[in-house]
mmCIF file of C-alpha atoms in Angstrom:
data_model
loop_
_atom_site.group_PDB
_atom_site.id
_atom_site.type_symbol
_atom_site.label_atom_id
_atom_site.label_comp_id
_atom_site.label_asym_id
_atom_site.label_seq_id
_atom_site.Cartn_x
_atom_site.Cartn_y
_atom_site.Cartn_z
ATOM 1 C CA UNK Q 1 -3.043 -30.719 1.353
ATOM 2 C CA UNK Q 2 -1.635 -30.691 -2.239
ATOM 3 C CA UNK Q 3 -4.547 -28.513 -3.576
ATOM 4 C CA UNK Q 4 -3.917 -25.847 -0.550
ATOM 5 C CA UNK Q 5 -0.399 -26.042 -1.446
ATOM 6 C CA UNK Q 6 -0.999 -25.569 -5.028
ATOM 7 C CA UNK Q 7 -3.499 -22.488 -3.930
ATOM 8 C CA UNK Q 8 -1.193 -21.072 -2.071
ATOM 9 C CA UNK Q 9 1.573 -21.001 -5.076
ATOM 10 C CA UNK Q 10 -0.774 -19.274 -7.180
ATOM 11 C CA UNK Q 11 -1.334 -16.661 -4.813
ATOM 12 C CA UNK Q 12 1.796 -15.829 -4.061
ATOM 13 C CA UNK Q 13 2.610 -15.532 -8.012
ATOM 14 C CA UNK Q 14 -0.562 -13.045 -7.991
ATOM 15 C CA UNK Q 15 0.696 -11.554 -5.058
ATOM 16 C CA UNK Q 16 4.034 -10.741 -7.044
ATOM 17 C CA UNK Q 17 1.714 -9.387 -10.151
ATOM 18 C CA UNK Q 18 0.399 -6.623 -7.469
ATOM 19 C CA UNK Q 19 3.597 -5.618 -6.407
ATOM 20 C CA UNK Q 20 5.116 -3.492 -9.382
ATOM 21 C CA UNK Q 21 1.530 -1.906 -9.402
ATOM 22 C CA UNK Q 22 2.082 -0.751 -5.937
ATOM 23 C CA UNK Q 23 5.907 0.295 -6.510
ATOM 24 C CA UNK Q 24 4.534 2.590 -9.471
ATOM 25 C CA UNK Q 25 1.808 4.627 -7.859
ATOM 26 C CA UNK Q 26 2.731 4.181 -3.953
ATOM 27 C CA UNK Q 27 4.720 7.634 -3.119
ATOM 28 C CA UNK Q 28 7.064 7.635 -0.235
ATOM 29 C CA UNK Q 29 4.849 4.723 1.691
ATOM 30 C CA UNK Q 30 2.340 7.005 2.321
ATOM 31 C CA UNK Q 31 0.214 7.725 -0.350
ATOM 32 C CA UNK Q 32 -1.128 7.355 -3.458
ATOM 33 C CA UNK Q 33 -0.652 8.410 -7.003
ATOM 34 C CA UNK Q 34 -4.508 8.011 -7.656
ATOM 35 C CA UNK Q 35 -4.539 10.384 -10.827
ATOM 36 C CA UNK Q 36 -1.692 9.169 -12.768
ATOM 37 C CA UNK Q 37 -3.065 5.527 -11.859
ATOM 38 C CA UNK Q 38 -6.354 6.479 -13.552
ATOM 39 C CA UNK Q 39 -4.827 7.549 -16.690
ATOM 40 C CA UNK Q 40 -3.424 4.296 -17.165
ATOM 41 C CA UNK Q 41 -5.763 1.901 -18.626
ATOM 42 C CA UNK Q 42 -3.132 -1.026 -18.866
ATOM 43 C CA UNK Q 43 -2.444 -0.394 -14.934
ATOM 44 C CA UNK Q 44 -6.311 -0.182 -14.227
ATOM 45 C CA UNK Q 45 -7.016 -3.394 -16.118
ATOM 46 C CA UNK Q 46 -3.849 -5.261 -14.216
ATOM 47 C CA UNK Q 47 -5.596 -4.178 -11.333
ATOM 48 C CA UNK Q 48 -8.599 -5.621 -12.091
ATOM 49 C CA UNK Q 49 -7.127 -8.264 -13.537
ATOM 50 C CA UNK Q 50 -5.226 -9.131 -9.865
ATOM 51 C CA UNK Q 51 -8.276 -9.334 -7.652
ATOM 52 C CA UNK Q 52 -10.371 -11.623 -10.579
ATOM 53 C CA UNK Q 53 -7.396 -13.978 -10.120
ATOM 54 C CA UNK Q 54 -7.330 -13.666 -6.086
ATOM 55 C CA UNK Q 55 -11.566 -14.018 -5.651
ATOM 56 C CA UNK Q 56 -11.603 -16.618 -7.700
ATOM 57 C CA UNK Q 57 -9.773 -18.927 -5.333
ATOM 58 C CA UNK Q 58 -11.461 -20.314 -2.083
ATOM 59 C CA UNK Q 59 -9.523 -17.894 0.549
ATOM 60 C CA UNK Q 60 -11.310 -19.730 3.307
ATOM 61 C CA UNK Q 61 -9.897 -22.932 2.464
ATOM 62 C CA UNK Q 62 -6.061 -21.814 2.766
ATOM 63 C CA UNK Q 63 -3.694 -21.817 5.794
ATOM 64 C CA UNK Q 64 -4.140 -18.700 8.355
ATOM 65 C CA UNK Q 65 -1.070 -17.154 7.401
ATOM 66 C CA UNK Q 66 -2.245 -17.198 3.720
ATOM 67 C CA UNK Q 67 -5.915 -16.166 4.349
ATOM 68 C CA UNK Q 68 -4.634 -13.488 6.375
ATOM 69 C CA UNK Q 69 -1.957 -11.906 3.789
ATOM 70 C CA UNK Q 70 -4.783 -12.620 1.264
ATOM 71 C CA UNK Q 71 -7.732 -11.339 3.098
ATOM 72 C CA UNK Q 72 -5.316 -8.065 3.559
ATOM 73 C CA UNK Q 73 -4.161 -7.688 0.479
ATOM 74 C CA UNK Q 74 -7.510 -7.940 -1.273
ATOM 75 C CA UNK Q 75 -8.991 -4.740 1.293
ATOM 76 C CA UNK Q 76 -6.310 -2.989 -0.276
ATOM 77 C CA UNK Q 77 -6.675 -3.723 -3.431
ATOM 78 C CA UNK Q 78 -11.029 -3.355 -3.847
ATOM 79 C CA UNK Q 79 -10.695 -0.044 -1.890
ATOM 80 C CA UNK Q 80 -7.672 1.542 -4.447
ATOM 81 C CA UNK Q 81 -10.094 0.196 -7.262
ATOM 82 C CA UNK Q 82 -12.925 1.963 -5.626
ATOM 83 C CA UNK Q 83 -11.142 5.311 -5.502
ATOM 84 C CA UNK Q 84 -9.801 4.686 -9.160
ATOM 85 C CA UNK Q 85 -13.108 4.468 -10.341
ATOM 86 C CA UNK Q 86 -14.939 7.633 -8.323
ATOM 87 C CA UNK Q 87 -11.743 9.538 -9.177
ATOM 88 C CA UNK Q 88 -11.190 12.356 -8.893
ATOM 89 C CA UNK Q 89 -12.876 12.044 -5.081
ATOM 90 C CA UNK Q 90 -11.833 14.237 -2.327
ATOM 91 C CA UNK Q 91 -12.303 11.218 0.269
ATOM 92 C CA UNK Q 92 -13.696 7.630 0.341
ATOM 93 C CA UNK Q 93 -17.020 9.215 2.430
ATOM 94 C CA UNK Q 94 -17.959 10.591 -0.792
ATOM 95 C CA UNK Q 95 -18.323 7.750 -2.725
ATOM 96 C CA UNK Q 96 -21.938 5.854 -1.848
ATOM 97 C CA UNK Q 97 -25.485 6.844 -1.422
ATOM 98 C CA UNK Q 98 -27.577 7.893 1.788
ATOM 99 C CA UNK Q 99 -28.069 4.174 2.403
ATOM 100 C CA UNK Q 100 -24.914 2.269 1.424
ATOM 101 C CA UNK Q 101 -21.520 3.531 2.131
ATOM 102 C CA UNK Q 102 -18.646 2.712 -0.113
ATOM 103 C CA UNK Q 103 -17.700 -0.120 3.004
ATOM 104 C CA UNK Q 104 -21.145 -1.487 2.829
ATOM 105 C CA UNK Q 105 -20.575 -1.993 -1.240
ATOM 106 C CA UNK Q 106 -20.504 -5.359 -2.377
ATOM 107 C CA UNK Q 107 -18.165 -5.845 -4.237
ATOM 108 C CA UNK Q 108 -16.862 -9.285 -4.699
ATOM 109 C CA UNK Q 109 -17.898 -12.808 -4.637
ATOM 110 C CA UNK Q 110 -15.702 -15.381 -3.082
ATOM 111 C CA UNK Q 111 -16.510 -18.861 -1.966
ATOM 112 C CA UNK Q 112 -20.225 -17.998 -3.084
ATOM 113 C CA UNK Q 113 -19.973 -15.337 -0.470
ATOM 114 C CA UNK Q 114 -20.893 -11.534 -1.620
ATOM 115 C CA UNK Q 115 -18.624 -9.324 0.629
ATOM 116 C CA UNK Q 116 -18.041 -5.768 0.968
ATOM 117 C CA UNK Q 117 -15.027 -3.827 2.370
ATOM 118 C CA UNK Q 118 -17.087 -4.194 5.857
ATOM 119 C CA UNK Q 119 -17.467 -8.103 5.565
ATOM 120 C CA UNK Q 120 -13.702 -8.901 4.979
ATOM 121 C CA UNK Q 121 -12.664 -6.543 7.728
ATOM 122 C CA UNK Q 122 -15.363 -7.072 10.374
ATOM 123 C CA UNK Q 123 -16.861 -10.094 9.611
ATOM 124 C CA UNK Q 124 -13.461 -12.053 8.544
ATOM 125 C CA UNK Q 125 -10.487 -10.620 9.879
ATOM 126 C CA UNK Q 126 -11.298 -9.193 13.275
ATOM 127 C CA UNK Q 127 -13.926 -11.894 14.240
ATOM 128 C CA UNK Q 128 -11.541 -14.998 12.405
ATOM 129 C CA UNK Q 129 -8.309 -14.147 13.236
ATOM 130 C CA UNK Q 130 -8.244 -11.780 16.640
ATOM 131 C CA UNK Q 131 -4.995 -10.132 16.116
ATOM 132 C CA UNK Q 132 -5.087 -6.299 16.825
ATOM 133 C CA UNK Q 133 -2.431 -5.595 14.202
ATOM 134 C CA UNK Q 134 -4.340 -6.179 11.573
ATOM 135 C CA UNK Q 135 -5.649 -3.143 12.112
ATOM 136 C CA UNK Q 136 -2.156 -1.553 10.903
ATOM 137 C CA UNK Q 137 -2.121 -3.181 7.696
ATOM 138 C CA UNK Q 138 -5.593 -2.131 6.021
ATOM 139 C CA UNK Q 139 -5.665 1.215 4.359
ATOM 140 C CA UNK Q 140 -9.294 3.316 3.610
ATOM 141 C CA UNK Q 141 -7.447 5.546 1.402
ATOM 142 C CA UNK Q 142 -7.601 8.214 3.916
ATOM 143 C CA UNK Q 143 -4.721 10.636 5.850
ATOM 144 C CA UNK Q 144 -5.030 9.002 9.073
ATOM 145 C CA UNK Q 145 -5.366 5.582 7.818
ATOM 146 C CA UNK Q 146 -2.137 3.198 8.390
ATOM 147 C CA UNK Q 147 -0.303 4.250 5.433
ATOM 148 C CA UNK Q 148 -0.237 1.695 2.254
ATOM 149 C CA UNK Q 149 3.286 0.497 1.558
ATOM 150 C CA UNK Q 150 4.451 -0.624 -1.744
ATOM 151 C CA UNK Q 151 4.855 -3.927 -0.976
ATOM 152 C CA UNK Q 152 2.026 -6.684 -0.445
ATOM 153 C CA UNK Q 153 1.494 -8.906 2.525
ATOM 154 C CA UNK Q 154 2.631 -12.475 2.187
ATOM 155 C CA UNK Q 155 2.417 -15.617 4.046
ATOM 156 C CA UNK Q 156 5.745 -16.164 4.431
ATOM 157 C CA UNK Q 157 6.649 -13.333 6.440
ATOM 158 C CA UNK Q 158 3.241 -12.149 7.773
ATOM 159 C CA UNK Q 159 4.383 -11.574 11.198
ATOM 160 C CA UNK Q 160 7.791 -10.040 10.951
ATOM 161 C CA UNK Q 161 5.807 -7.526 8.431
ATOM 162 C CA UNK Q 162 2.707 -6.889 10.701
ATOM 163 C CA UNK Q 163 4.876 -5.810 13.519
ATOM 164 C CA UNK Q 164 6.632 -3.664 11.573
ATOM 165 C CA UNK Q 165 3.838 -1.604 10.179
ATOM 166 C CA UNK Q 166 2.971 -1.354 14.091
ATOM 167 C CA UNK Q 167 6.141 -0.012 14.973
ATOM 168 C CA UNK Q 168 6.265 2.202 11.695
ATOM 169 C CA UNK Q 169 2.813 3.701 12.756
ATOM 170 C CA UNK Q 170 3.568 3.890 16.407
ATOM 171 C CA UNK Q 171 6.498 6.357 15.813
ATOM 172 C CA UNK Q 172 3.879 8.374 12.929
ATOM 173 C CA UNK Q 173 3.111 11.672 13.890
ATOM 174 C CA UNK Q 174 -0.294 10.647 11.910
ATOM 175 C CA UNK Q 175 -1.018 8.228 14.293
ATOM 176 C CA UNK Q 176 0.830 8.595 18.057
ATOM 177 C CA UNK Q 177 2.467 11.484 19.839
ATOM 178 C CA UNK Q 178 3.689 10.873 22.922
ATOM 179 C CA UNK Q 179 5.722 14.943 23.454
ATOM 180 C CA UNK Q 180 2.823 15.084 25.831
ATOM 181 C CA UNK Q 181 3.122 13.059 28.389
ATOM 182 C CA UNK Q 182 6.766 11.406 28.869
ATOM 183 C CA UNK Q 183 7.791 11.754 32.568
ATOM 184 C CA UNK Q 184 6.834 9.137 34.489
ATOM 185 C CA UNK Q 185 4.717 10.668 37.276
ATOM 186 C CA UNK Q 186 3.686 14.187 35.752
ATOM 187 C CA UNK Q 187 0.150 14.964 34.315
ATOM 188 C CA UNK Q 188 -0.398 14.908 30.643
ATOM 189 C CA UNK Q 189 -1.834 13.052 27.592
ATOM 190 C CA UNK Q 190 -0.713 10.607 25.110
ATOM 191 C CA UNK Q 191 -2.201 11.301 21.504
ATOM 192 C CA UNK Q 192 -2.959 8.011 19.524
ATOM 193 C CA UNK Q 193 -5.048 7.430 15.698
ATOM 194 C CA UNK Q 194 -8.907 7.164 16.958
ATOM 195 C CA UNK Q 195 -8.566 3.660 15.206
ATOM 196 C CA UNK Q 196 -7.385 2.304 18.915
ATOM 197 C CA UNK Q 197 -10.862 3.951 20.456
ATOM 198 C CA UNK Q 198 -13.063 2.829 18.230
ATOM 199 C CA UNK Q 199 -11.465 -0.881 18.104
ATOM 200 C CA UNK Q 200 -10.411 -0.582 21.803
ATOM 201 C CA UNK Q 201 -11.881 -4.291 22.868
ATOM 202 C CA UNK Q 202 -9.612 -5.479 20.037
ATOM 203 C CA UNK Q 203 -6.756 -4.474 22.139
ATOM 204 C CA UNK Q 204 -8.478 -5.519 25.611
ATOM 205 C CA UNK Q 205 -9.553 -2.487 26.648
ATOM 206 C CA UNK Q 206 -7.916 0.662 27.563
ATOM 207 C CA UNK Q 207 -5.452 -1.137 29.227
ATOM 208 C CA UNK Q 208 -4.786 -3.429 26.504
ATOM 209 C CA UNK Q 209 -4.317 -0.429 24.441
ATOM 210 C CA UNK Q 210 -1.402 0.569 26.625
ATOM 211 C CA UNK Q 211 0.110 -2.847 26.705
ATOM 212 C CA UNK Q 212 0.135 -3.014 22.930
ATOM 213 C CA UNK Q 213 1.822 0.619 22.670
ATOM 214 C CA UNK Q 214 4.346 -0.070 25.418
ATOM 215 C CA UNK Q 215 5.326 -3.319 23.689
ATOM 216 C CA UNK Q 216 6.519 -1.518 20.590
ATOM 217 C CA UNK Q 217 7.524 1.879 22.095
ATOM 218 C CA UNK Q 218 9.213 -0.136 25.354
ATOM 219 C CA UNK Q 219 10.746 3.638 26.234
ATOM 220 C CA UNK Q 220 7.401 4.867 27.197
ATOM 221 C CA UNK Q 221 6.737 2.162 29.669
ATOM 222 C CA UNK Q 222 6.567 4.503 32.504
ATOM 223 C CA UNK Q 223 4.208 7.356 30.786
ATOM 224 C CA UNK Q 224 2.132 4.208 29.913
ATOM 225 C CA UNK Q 225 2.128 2.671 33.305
ATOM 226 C CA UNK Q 226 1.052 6.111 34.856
ATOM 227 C CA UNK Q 227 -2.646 6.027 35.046
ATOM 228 C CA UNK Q 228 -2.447 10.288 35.284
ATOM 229 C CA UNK Q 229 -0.773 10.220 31.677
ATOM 230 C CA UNK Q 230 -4.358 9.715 29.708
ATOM 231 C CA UNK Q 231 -5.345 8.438 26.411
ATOM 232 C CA UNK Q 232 -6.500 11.531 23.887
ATOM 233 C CA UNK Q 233 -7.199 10.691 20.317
ATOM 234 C CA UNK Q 234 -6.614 12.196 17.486
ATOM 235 C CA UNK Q 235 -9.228 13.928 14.982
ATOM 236 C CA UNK Q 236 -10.020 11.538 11.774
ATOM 237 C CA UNK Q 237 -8.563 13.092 9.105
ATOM 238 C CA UNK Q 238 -11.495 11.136 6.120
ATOM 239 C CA UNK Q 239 -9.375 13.224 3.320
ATOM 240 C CA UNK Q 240 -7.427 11.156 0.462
ATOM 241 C CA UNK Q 241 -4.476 9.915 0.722
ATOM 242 C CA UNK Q 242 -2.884 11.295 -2.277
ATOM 243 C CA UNK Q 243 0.253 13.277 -2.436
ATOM 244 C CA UNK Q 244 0.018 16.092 -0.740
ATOM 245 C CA UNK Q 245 -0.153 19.446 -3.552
ATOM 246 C CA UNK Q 246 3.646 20.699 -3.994
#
């Protein structure tokens, strides 16, 4: 229990060494300052420097809250280090071969464990810890991804924080549009990020899906409830999430 506790401490003070990183080069919680990042080799090597410190702890030993924050966090972190080092790259499908994708990279060892972007999300997170909104808190480094915020995941206020990247994304015109369909009996659509199709079991289904929205956006509960308002989804936009050209 000590050692966890101790392992826990020395996250959160890495945690805290990721933050001004992410203040620097994260522009108006959206995106990312990729090029400027990339011509700073003190900022690249902190970087670096932050995920050597976080894989070389056991993140499957810690408490759930921790793992998940870390787990998180560490996504984040390998896939702006992946950009940084294809940059410039118009989008993350660019970067890997005919056989490995950059998600099917490995890229770290933890535990023993060589894992890729794909292991941490699909074999770790989804399978280990079943909570949908996870999927609101990992960025690819694309548009239409849940946008990165400037602030890291911790333990200590994990769910107050993964809510509110659900609510920020659920009133996104990125990710959900609901000017479609809002009276309660008429015909119409509801637009939503493809994320909730292609992860649609993570929610329960498609009525899951509904559930979930309606919880956050509780002034669409009618649209929601109205099985002739359907579920569209959006077009993927794969292109990087870098500030937009002025």
């Amino acid at each position: 229990m000590i050692l966890l506790s101790l392992l826990t401490l020395i996250l959160a003070a890495s945690s805290a060494n990721l933050s001004p990183l992410l203040e620097r080069y994260v522009v108006e919680e959206r995106w990312v300052d990729y090029a400027s990042w990339r011509d700073s080799s003190e900022d690249r090597a902190a970087l670096q420097q932050w995920i050597d410190q976080t894989v070389a702890t056991d993140i499957f030993a810690l408490e759930r809250d921790v793992q998940i924050a870390t787990w998180i966090n560490l996504y984040n972190a390998l896939t702006l280090d992946l950009i940084l080092d294809h940059e410039p790259v118009a989008s993350i499908k660019d970067i890997g071969g005919m056989i490995t994708s950059a998600w099917e990279q490995k890229l770290v060892v933890v535990a023993g464990r060589e894992l890729s972007l794909d292991d941490i999300e699909h074999k770790i997170l989804r399978p280990d810890f079943q909570d949908p909104r996870i999927h609101f808190a990992l960025n690819c480094a694309s548009v239409s991804c849940p946008p990165l915020t400037s602030t890291p995941l911790s333990a200590g206020n994990l769910d107050a924080r993964l809510d509110q990247l659900c609510l920020t994304a659920l009133n996104d015109p990125f990710w959900f549009d609901a000017s479609g369909c809002t009276s309660a009996y008429g015909s119409g659509s509801l637009r939503l990020s493809q994320l909730f199709d292609w992860f649609k079991d993570d929610f329960g289904g498609e009525q899951g899906v509904r559930a979930f929205i309606k919880h956050y956006r509780p002034e669409l509960r009618f649209p929601l409830e109205n099985t002739g308002c359907s579920l569209e989804y959006m077009d993927y936009d794969w292109s990087l999430n870098a500030p937009p050209e002025s």
